[in-house]
């Protein structure tokens, strides 16, 4: 996994976590 992929995944996860909250 590349750093970019990890960064993008973390950003998406954050969005999913912040969406319902």
JSON list of C-alpha atoms in Angstrom, two decimals:
[
{"chain": "A", "resi": 1, "resn": "UNK", "atom": "CA", "xyz": [0.00, 0.00, 0.00]},
{"chain": "A", "resi": 2, "resn": "UNK", "atom": "CA", "xyz": [1.28, 3.46, -0.86]},
{"chain": "A", "resi": 3, "resn": "UNK", "atom": "CA", "xyz": [1.26, 6.47, 1.42]},
{"chain": "A", "resi": 4, "resn": "UNK", "atom": "CA", "xyz": [-1.26, 8.16, -0.85]},
{"chain": "A", "resi": 5, "resn": "UNK", "atom": "CA", "xyz": [-3.63, 5.21, -0.66]},
{"chain": "A", "resi": 6, "resn": "UNK", "atom": "CA", "xyz": [-3.39, 5.14, 3.13]},
{"chain": "A", "resi": 7, "resn": "UNK", "atom": "CA", "xyz": [-3.95, 8.89, 3.33]},
{"chain": "A", "resi": 8, "resn": "UNK", "atom": "CA", "xyz": [-6.97, 8.65, 1.01]},
{"chain": "A", "resi": 9, "resn": "UNK", "atom": "CA", "xyz": [-8.38, 5.70, 2.96]},
{"chain": "A", "resi": 10, "resn": "UNK", "atom": "CA", "xyz": [-8.02, 7.57, 6.24]},
{"chain": "A", "resi": 11, "resn": "UNK", "atom": "CA", "xyz": [-9.74, 10.61, 4.74]},
{"chain": "A", "resi": 12, "resn": "UNK", "atom": "CA", "xyz": [-12.63, 8.48, 3.49]},
{"chain": "A", "resi": 13, "resn": "UNK", "atom": "CA", "xyz": [-12.93, 6.71, 6.86]},
{"chain": "A", "resi": 14, "resn": "UNK", "atom": "CA", "xyz": [-13.00, 10.08, 8.61]},
{"chain": "A", "resi": 15, "resn": "UNK", "atom": "CA", "xyz": [-15.78, 11.26, 6.29]},
{"chain": "A", "resi": 16, "resn": "UNK", "atom": "CA", "xyz": [-17.82, 8.12, 6.96]},
{"chain": "A", "resi": 17, "resn": "UNK", "atom": "CA", "xyz": [-17.33, 8.53, 10.70]},
{"chain": "A", "resi": 18, "resn": "UNK", "atom": "CA", "xyz": [-18.20, 12.24, 10.64]},
{"chain": "A", "resi": 19, "resn": "UNK", "atom": "CA", "xyz": [-21.20, 11.83, 8.34]},
{"chain": "A", "resi": 20, "resn": "UNK", "atom": "CA", "xyz": [-23.53, 10.11, 10.89]},
{"chain": "A", "resi": 21, "resn": "UNK", "atom": "CA", "xyz": [-22.17, 12.19, 13.75]}
]
